[in-house]
Amino acid sequence: MKTPGLPQFDHQPKKYDGPSADEVLRLRRQFLNPGIFLYYKKPLMLVEGKMQYVWDETGKRYLDALGGIVTVSVGHCHPYVVEAAHRQNETLQHSTTIYLHPNISSYAEKLASKMPGELKVCYFVNSGSEANDLALLMARAYTGNYDVIALRNAYHGGNALTMGLTAHRTWKFNVPHSFGVHHSVAPDPYRGIWGRENPDAGKKYAEDIKNLIDYATSGQVAAFIAESIQGVGGCVVFPDGYLKHAYEHVRSAGGVCIADEVQAGFGRTGSHYWGFETQGVIPDIVTMAKGIGNGCPLGAVVTTPKIAAALAQRIHFNTFGGNPVVCAQGKAVLEVIEREKLQENSLKIGSRILAGLDRLKEKHNLIGDVRGKGLLLGIELVKDRKSKEPAKEECAQVLERCRELGLLLGKGGLWGQTIRFSPPMCVNEQDADFLLDVLDLALAEL
Ligand SMILES: Cc1ncc(COP(=O)(O)O)c(C=O)c1O
């Protein structure tokens, strides 16, 4: 098989004259917490990025099909976004929310314009974990209830409260963190008990939520939280109707519904701007991070005026939330998504990749399942299609080989058995074909 070549791209990276990757690794091992993990047997050092590509210190280019873990939404160093942040950096870098600044207000207005229904009130924070933590606080303050329903196979963050929501043993420390949190079964059409052939699967999975409310709580709950597509869990797309039925059970027990759009939001699913819209529901609270800022530390909680008012019961403060520079960048990201029709591009290129992955499944038995929407895609690797034994080592090998061939991918799932694709939404058809050719070669060589 011929080695695929990266598509032409007109950008000359700057000559790198900083410390070597070995030296950086040495310093990292000495001065950084070992809990911060690295990908690849020989860790990769990236020193420059432009749109969908990144370069290592030797000048080798890669297609970034993970997008800095679903974060680089509109492209690395997008000139419009860089300019917006630069302009603000030169004018006023920080003030805090105790003073007025035009950026936070105009950004909130713009973000609210993207939201359906009554979801019009924003609170800016610095990360997805913070956003989910705050969303839970609002839900509890608003409802006066405590119990929360989350899903198995979920990832909602790594701080004390969100580690309790996250439901993979790999991310959970053996410390008390899940008091009041109950995990319902993951509505996973590939590994769960009801598959894609069952038209009632969504309703049936949601019945477990009703069951949890009846048997594990007082019958009254504060909230239900779910990613619209489970990202870290391996790009698990829920059966149609699941969230609709889940929301009904939760609301009739007095709870509010939180959609974690940290990965699925901002047009990435292609067909819709928000992931929850693919399930035909409107949540009560939406949390955002990652792609919202294209790489800057920005998160948001957007809710209804009524729920938002619950936070005024006490003083609540976040030093960097709504920082003028970050708000300038966030607003520029929204403008680029609109102007460059990146949602439409996600649909077009995502469909091309999805169709190609389906073809690869015909050819390679290792691929047990192909799934996802737009540019949030995954393939689950299994040693045997019948037993569905996770092909963890093979998944790691494919990632290593793809890296050598100039393609950066992600992995997910409890066992690290699912390859994830979430490139910046500016990728084109040539990138899609390159990705598929490289993957084909890497799978063939196993
Ligand atoms: C769906 C989801 N929610 C929340 C988070 C936590 O975000 P952060 O790492 O910014 O705290 C993540 C991070 O991967 C995520 O994927």
mmCIF file of N, CA, C and O and ligand atoms in Angstrom, residues 69 127-130 132 155-157 227 232 260 262-263 289-290, ligand 1:
data_model
loop_
_atom_site.group_PDB
_atom_site.id
_atom_site.type_symbol
_atom_site.label_atom_id
_atom_site.label_comp_id
_atom_site.label_asym_id
_atom_site.label_seq_id
_atom_site.Cartn_x
_atom_site.Cartn_y
_atom_site.Cartn_z
ATOM 1 N N ILE A 69 -7.770 17.662 21.888
ATOM 2 C CA ILE A 69 -8.876 17.025 22.634
ATOM 3 C C ILE A 69 -10.156 17.856 22.485
ATOM 4 O O ILE A 69 -10.670 18.437 23.458
ATOM 5 N N SER A 127 -13.200 26.478 32.849
ATOM 6 C CA SER A 127 -13.020 25.107 32.363
ATOM 7 C C SER A 127 -14.349 24.365 32.401
ATOM 8 O O SER A 127 -15.335 24.843 33.001
ATOM 9 N N GLY A 128 -14.337 23.180 31.823
ATOM 10 C CA GLY A 128 -15.538 22.347 31.818
ATOM 11 C C GLY A 128 -15.877 21.827 33.215
ATOM 12 O O GLY A 128 -17.047 21.757 33.595
ATOM 13 N N SER A 129 -14.841 21.467 33.979
ATOM 14 C CA SER A 129 -15.087 20.970 35.335
ATOM 15 C C SER A 129 -15.766 22.058 36.160
ATOM 16 O O SER A 129 -16.730 21.799 36.893
ATOM 17 N N GLU A 130 -15.254 23.266 36.044
ATOM 18 C CA GLU A 130 -15.857 24.385 36.783
ATOM 19 C C GLU A 130 -17.295 24.632 36.346
ATOM 20 O O GLU A 130 -18.164 24.938 37.165
ATOM 21 N N ASN A 132 -19.449 22.462 35.118
ATOM 22 C CA ASN A 132 -20.343 21.419 35.642
ATOM 23 C C ASN A 132 -20.540 21.543 37.148
ATOM 24 O O ASN A 132 -21.638 21.329 37.660
ATOM 25 N N TYR A 155 -17.996 11.388 31.314
ATOM 26 C CA TYR A 155 -16.871 12.184 31.816
ATOM 27 C C TYR A 155 -17.355 13.621 31.952
ATOM 28 O O TYR A 155 -17.789 14.226 30.968
ATOM 29 N N HIS A 156 -17.290 14.153 33.174
ATOM 30 C CA HIS A 156 -17.728 15.533 33.383
ATOM 31 C C HIS A 156 -16.653 16.380 34.046
ATOM 32 O O HIS A 156 -16.910 17.525 34.387
ATOM 33 N N GLY A 157 -15.465 15.807 34.269
ATOM 34 C CA GLY A 157 -14.394 16.599 34.837
ATOM 35 C C GLY A 157 -13.651 15.873 35.937
ATOM 36 O O GLY A 157 -13.985 14.734 36.289
ATOM 37 N N GLU A 227 -23.747 14.154 28.924
ATOM 38 C CA GLU A 227 -23.133 14.683 27.700
ATOM 39 C C GLU A 227 -24.114 14.374 26.567
ATOM 40 O O GLU A 227 -24.773 13.317 26.606
ATOM 41 N N VAL A 232 -15.318 11.205 26.097
ATOM 42 C CA VAL A 232 -14.241 10.415 26.696
ATOM 43 C C VAL A 232 -14.649 8.938 26.769
ATOM 44 O O VAL A 232 -13.833 8.034 26.613
ATOM 45 N N ASP A 260 -24.312 18.641 29.109
ATOM 46 C CA ASP A 260 -22.884 18.938 29.063
ATOM 47 C C ASP A 260 -22.491 18.966 27.582
ATOM 48 O O ASP A 260 -22.393 17.929 26.923
ATOM 49 N N VAL A 262 -19.692 20.280 26.436
ATOM 50 C CA VAL A 262 -18.263 20.596 26.379
ATOM 51 C C VAL A 262 -17.620 20.052 25.093
ATOM 52 O O VAL A 262 -16.774 20.702 24.488
ATOM 53 N N GLN A 263 -18.077 18.883 24.626
ATOM 54 C CA GLN A 263 -17.513 18.339 23.385
ATOM 55 C C GLN A 263 -18.458 18.488 22.195
ATOM 56 O O GLN A 263 -18.015 18.676 21.068
ATOM 57 N N ALA A 289 -17.377 24.281 27.378
ATOM 58 C CA ALA A 289 -15.943 24.573 27.563
ATOM 59 C C ALA A 289 -15.236 24.124 26.278
ATOM 60 O O ALA A 289 -15.885 24.037 25.232
ATOM 61 N N LYS A 290 -13.987 23.826 26.340
ATOM 62 C CA LYS A 290 -13.192 23.344 25.198
ATOM 63 C C LYS A 290 -13.397 24.193 23.933
ATOM 64 O O LYS A 290 -12.879 25.280 23.825
HETATM 65 C C1 LIG B 1 -17.849 16.276 28.286
HETATM 66 C C2 LIG B 1 -16.834 16.899 29.183
HETATM 67 N N1 LIG B 1 -17.239 17.610 30.230
HETATM 68 C C3 LIG B 1 -16.359 18.206 31.056
HETATM 69 C C4 LIG B 1 -15.013 18.089 30.855
HETATM 70 C C5 LIG B 1 -14.050 18.743 31.798
HETATM 71 O O1 LIG B 1 -13.484 19.838 31.174
HETATM 72 P P1 LIG B 1 -12.100 20.465 31.711
HETATM 73 O O2 LIG B 1 -11.011 19.496 31.407
HETATM 74 O O3 LIG B 1 -12.004 21.761 30.925
HETATM 75 O O4 LIG B 1 -12.270 20.715 33.159
HETATM 76 C C6 LIG B 1 -14.545 17.366 29.759
HETATM 77 C C7 LIG B 1 -13.090 17.214 29.515
HETATM 78 O O5 LIG B 1 -12.637 16.388 28.766
HETATM 79 C C8 LIG B 1 -15.479 16.747 28.908
HETATM 80 O O6 LIG B 1 -15.087 16.025 27.855
#
